[in-house]
PDB file of C-alpha atoms in Angstrom:
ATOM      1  CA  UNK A   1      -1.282  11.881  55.622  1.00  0.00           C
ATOM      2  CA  UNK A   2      -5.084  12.122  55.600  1.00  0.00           C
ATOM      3  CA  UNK A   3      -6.663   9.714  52.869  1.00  0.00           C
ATOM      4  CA  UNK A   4     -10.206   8.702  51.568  1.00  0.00           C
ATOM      5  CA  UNK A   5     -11.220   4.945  51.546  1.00  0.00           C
ATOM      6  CA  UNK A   6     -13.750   3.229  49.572  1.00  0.00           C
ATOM      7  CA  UNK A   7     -14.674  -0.355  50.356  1.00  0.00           C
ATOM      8  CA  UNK A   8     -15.907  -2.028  47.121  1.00  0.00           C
ATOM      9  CA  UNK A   9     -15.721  -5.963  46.494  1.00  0.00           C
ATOM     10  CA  UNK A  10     -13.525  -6.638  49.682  1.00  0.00           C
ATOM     11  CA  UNK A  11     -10.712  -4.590  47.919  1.00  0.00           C
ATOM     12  CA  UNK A  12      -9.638  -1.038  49.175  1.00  0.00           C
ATOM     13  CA  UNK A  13      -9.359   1.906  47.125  1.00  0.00           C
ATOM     14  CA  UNK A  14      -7.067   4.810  48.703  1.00  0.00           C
ATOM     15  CA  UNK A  15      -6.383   8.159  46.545  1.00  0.00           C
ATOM     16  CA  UNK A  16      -3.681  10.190  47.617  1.00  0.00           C
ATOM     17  CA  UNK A  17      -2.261  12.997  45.721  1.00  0.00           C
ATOM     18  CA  UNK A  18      -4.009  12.281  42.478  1.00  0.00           C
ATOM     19  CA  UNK A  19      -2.956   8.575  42.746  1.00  0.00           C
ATOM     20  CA  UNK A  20      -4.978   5.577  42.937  1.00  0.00           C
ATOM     21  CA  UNK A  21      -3.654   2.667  45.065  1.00  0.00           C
ATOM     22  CA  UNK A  22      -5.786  -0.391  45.118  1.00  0.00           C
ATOM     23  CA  UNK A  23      -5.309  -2.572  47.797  1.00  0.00           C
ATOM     24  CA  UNK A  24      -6.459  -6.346  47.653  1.00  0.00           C
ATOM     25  CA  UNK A  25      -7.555  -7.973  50.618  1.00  0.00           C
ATOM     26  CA  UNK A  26      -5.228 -10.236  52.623  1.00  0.00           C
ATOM     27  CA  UNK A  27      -5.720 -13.508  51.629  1.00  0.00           C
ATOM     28  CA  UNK A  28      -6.520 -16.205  54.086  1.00  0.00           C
ATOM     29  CA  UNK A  29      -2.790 -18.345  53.892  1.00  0.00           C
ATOM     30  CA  UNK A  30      -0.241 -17.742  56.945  1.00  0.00           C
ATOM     31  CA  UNK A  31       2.503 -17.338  53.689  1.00  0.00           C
ATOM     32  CA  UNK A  32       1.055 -13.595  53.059  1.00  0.00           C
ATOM     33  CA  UNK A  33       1.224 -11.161  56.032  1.00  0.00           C
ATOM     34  CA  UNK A  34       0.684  -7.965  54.166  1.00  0.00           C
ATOM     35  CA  UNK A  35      -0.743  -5.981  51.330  1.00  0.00           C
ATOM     36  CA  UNK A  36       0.745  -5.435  48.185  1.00  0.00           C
ATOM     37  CA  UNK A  37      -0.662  -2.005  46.527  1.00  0.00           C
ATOM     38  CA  UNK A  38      -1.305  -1.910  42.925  1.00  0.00           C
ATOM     39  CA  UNK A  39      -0.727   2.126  42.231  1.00  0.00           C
ATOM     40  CA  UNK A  40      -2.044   3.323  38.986  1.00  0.00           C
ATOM     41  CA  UNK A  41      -1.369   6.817  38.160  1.00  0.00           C
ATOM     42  CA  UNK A  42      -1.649   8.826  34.851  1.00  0.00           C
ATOM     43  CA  UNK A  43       1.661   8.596  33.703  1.00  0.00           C
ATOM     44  CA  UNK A  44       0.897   4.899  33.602  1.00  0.00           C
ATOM     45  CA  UNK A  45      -2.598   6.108  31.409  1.00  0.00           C
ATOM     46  CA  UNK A  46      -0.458   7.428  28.873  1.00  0.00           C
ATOM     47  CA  UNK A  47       1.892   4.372  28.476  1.00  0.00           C
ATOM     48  CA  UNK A  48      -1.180   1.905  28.157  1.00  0.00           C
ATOM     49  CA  UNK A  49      -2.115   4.359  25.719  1.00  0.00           C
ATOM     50  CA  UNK A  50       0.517   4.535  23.840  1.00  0.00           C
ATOM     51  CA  UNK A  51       1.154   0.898  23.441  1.00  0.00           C
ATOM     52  CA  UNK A  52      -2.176   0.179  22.306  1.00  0.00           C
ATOM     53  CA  UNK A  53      -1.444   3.068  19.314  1.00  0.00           C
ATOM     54  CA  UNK A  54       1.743   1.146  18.537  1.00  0.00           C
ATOM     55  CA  UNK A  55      -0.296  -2.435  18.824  1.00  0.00           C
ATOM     56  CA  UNK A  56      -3.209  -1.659  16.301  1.00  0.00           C
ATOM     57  CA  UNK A  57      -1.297  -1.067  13.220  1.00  0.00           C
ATOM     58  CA  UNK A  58       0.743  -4.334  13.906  1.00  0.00           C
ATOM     59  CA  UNK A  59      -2.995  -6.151  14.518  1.00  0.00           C
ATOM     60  CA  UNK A  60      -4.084  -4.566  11.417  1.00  0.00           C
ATOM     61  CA  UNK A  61      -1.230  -6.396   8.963  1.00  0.00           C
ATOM     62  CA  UNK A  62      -2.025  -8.874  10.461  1.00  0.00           C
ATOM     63  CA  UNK A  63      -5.701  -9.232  10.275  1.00  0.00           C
ATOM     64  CA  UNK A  64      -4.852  -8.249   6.587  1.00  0.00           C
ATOM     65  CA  UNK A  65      -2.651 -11.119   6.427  1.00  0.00           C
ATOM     66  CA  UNK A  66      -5.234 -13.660   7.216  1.00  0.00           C
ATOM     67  CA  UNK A  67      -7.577 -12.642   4.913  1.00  0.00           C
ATOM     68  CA  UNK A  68      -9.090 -14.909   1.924  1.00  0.00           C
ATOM     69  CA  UNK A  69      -7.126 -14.131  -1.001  1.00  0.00           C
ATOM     70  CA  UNK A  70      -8.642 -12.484  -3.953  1.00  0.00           C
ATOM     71  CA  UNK A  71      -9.851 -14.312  -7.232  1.00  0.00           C
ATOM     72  CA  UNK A  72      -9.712 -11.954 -10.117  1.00  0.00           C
ATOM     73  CA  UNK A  73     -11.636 -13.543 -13.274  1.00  0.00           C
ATOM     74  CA  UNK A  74     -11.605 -11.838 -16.543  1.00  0.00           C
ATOM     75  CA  UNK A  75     -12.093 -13.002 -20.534  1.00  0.00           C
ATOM     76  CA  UNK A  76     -10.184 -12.121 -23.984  1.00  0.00           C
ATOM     77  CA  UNK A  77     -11.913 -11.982 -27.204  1.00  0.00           C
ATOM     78  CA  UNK A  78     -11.324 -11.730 -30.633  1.00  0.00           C
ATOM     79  CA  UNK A  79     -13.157  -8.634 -31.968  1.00  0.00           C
ATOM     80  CA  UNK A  80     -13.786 -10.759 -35.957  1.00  0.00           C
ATOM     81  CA  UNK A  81     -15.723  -7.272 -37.045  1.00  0.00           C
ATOM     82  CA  UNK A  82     -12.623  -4.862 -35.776  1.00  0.00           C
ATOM     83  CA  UNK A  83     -15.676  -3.223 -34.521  1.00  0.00           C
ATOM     84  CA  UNK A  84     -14.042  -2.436 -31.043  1.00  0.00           C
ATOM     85  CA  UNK A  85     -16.718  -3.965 -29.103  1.00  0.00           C
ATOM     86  CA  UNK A  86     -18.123  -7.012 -28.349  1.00  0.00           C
ATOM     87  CA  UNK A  87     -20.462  -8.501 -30.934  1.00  0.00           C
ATOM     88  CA  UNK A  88     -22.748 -11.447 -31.597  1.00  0.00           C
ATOM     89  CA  UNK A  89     -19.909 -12.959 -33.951  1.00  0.00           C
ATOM     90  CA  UNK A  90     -17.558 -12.709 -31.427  1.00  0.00           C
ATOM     91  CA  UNK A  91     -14.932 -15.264 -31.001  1.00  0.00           C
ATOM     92  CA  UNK A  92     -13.347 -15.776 -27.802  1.00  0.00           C
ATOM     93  CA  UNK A  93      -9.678 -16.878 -27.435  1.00  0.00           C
ATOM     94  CA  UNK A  94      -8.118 -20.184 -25.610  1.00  0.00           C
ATOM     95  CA  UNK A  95      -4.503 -19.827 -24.633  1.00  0.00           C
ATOM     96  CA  UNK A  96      -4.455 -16.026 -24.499  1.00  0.00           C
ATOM     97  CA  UNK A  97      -1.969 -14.458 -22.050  1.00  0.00           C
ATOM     98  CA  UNK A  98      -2.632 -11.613 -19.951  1.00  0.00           C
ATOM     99  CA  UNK A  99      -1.130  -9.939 -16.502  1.00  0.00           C
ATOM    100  CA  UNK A 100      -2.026  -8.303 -13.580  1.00  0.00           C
ATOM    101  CA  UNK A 101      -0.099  -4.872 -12.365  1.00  0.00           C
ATOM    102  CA  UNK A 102       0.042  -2.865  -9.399  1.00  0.00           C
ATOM    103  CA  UNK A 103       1.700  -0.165  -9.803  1.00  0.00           C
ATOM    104  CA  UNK A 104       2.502   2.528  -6.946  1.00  0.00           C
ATOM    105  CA  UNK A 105      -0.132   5.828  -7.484  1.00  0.00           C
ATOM    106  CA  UNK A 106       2.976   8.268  -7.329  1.00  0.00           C
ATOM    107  CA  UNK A 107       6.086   6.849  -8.975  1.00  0.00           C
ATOM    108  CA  UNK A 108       4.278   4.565 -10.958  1.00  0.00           C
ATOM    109  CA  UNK A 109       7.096   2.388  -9.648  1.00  0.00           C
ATOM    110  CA  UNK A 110       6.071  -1.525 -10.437  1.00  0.00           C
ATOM    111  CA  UNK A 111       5.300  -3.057  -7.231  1.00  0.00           C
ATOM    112  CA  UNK A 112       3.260  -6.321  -7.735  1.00  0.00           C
ATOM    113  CA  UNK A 113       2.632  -8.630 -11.262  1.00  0.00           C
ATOM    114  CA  UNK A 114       0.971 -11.657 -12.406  1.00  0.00           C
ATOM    115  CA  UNK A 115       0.005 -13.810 -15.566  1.00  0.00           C
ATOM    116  CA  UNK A 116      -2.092 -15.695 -16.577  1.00  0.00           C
ATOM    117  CA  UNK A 117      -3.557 -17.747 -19.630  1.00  0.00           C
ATOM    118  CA  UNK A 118      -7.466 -18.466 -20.215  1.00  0.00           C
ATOM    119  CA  UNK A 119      -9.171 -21.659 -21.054  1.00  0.00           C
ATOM    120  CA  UNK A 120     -11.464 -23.237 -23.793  1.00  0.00           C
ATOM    121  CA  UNK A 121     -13.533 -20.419 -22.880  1.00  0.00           C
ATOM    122  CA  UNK A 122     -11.694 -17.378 -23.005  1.00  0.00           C
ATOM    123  CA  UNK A 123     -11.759 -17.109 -19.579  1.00  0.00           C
ATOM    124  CA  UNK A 124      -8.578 -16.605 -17.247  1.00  0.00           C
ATOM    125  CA  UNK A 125      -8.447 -16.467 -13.463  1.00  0.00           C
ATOM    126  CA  UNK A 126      -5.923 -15.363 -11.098  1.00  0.00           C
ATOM    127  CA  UNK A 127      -5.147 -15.821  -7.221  1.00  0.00           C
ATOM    128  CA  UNK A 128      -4.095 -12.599  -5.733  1.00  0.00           C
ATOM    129  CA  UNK A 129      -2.802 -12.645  -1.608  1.00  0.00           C
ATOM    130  CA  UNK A 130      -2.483  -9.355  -1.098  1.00  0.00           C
ATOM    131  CA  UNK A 131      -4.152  -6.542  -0.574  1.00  0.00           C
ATOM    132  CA  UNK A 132      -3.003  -3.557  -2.754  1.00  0.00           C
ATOM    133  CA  UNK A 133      -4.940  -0.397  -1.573  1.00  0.00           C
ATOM    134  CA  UNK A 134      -2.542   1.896  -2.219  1.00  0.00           C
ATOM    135  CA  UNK A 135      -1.644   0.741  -5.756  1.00  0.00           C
ATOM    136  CA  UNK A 136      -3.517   0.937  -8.801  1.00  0.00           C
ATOM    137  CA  UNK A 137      -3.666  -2.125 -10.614  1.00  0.00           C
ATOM    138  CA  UNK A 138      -4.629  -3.091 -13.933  1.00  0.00           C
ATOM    139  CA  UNK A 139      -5.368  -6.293 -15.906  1.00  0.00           C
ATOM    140  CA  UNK A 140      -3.338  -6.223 -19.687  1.00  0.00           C
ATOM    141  CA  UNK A 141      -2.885  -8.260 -22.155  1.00  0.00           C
ATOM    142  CA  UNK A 142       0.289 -10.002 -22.968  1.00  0.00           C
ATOM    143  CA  UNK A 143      -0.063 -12.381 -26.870  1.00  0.00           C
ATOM    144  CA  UNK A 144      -2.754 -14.133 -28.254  1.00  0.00           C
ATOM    145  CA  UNK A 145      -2.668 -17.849 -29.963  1.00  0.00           C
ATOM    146  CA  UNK A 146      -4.457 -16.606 -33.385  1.00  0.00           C
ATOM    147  CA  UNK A 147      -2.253 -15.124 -35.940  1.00  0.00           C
ATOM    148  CA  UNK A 148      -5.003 -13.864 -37.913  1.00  0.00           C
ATOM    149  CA  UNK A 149      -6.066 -11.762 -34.638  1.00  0.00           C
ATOM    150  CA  UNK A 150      -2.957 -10.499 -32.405  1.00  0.00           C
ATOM    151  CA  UNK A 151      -3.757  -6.589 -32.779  1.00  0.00           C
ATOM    152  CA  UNK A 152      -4.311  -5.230 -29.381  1.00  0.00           C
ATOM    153  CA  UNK A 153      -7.559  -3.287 -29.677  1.00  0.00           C
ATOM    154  CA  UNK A 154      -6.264   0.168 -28.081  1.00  0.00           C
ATOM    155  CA  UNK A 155      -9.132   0.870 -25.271  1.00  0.00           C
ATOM    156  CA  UNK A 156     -10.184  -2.795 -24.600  1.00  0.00           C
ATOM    157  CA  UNK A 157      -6.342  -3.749 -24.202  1.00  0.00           C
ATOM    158  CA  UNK A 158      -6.510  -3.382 -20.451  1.00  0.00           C
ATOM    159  CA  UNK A 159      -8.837  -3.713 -17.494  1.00  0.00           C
ATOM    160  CA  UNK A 160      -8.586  -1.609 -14.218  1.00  0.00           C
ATOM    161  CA  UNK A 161      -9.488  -3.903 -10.910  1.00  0.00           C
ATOM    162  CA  UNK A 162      -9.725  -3.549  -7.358  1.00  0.00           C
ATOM    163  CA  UNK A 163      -7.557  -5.136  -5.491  1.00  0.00           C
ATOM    164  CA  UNK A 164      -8.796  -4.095  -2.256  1.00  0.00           C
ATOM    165  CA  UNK A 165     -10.919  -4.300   1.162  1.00  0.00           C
ATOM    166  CA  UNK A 166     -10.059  -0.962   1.980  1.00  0.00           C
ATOM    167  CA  UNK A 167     -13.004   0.724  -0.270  1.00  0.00           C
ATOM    168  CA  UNK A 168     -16.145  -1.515   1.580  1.00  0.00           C
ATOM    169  CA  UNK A 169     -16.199  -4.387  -1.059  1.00  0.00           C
ATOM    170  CA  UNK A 170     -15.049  -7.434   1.044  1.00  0.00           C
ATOM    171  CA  UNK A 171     -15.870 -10.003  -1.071  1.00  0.00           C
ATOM    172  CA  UNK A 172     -12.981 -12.123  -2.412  1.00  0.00           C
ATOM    173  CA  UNK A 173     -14.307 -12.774  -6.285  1.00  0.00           C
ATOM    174  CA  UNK A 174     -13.511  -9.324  -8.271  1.00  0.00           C
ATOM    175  CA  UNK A 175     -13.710  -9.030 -12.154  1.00  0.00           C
ATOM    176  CA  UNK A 176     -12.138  -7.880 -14.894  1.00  0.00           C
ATOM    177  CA  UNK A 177     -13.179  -5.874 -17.869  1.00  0.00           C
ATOM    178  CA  UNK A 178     -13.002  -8.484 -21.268  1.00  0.00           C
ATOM    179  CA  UNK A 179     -10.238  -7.391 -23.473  1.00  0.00           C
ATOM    180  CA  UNK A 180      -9.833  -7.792 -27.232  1.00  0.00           C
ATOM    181  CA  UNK A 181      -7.654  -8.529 -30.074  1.00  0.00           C
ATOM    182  CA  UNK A 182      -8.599  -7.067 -33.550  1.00  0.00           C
ATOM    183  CA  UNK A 183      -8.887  -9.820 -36.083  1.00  0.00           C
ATOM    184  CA  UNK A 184      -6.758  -8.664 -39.621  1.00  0.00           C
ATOM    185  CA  UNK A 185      -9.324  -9.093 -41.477  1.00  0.00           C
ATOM    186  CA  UNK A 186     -12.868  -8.712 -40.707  1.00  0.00           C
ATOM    187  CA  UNK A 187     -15.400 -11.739 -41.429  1.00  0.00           C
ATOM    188  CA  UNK A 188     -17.693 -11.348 -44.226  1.00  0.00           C
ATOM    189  CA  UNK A 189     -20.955  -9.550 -43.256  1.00  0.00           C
ATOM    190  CA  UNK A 190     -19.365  -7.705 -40.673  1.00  0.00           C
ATOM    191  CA  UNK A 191     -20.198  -3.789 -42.026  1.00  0.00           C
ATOM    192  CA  UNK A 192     -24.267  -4.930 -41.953  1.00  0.00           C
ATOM    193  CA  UNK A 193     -24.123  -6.442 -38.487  1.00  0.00           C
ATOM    194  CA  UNK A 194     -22.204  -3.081 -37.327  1.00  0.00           C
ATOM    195  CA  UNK A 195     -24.633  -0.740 -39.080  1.00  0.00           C
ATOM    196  CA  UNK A 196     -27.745  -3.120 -37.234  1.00  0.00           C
ATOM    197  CA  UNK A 197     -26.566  -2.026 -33.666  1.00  0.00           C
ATOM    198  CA  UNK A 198     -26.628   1.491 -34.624  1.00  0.00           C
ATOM    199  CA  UNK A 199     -29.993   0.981 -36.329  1.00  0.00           C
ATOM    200  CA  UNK A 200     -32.152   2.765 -34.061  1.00  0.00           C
ATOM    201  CA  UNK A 201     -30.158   5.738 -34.409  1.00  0.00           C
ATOM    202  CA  UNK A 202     -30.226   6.774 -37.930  1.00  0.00           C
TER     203      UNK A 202
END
């Protein structure tokens, strides 16, 4: 059978019927008398290529894996002026508990939680390992340590976060929304400070 050659770094190439067979030189040792053809062909194309599709999702987990976890930082006050924002007589709470919650985007089905309590500051910090991408998770709050201000204030009561890498934001530090208890009653002073921030709009 007629066949081309090309001669390219001491190594023959010979292509017959749509198949390549490369053939190494013979090296210079009296234990190896003849060539051994390495024939590549495209059926053997498609089974590189399809082991490299089934490789990069496995090489993906794991990169994922590996990753820094994330530190999700958030703080709970206690709204003294049942104002339902943040104001200068704000009082924020030590020993507050709150969560984390991923919940699945379909079912809603509970798939990853975590609590928390803050410090002198009001300030609470969780370590999250995983990525959730395909969740959407919220921060909540769970009790506060002031019995004179345990009212969830409905709006500030929870946080959404981002609990991914999967959206461009790759650093590891992500924050929270502060959330706020109402206090039962408000302190004194508390309807002139209100009507100050809406000054400039009467």
């Amino acid at each position: 059978m007629a066949c081309d050659q090309i001669s390219l770094c001491s190594s023959t190439f010979k292509y017959i019927s749509n198949t390549i067979y490369i053939v190494p030189p013979i090296p210079n040792s009296i234990n190896h008398t003849s060539n051994i053809p390495f024939i590549y062909s495209p059926t053997m194309a498609k089974l590189l290529a399809i082991f490299a599709f089934c490789l990069l999702p496995a090489l993906s987990i794991a990169a994922t894996l590996t990753q820094s976890p994330f530190r999700l930082k958030g703080r709970v006050y206690c709204d003294t002026c049942r104002a339902g924002f943040e104001t200068s007589v704000t009082r924020y709470l030590a020993g507050a508990k709150v969560k984390v919650e991923c919940r699945d985007r379909e079912s809603l089905n509970l798939r990853y939680t975590l609590e928390a309590v803050t410090d002198a500051t009001g300030t609470y910090e969780m370590t999250v390992n995983s990525d959730h991408g395909d969740q959407k998770c919220e921060c909540t709050l769970v009790s506060s340590p002031d019995p004179e201000c345990k009212e969830p204030n409905i709006g500030r009561n929870r946080a959404t976060v981002i609990l991914t890498r999967n959206n461009g934001m790759n650093q590891n530090a992500r924050y929270a929304n502060a959330m706020g208890f109402l206090k039962t009653t408000p302190l004194a002073g508390c309807t002139e400070l209100i009507k100050s921030y809406f000054a400039e709009d009467i």
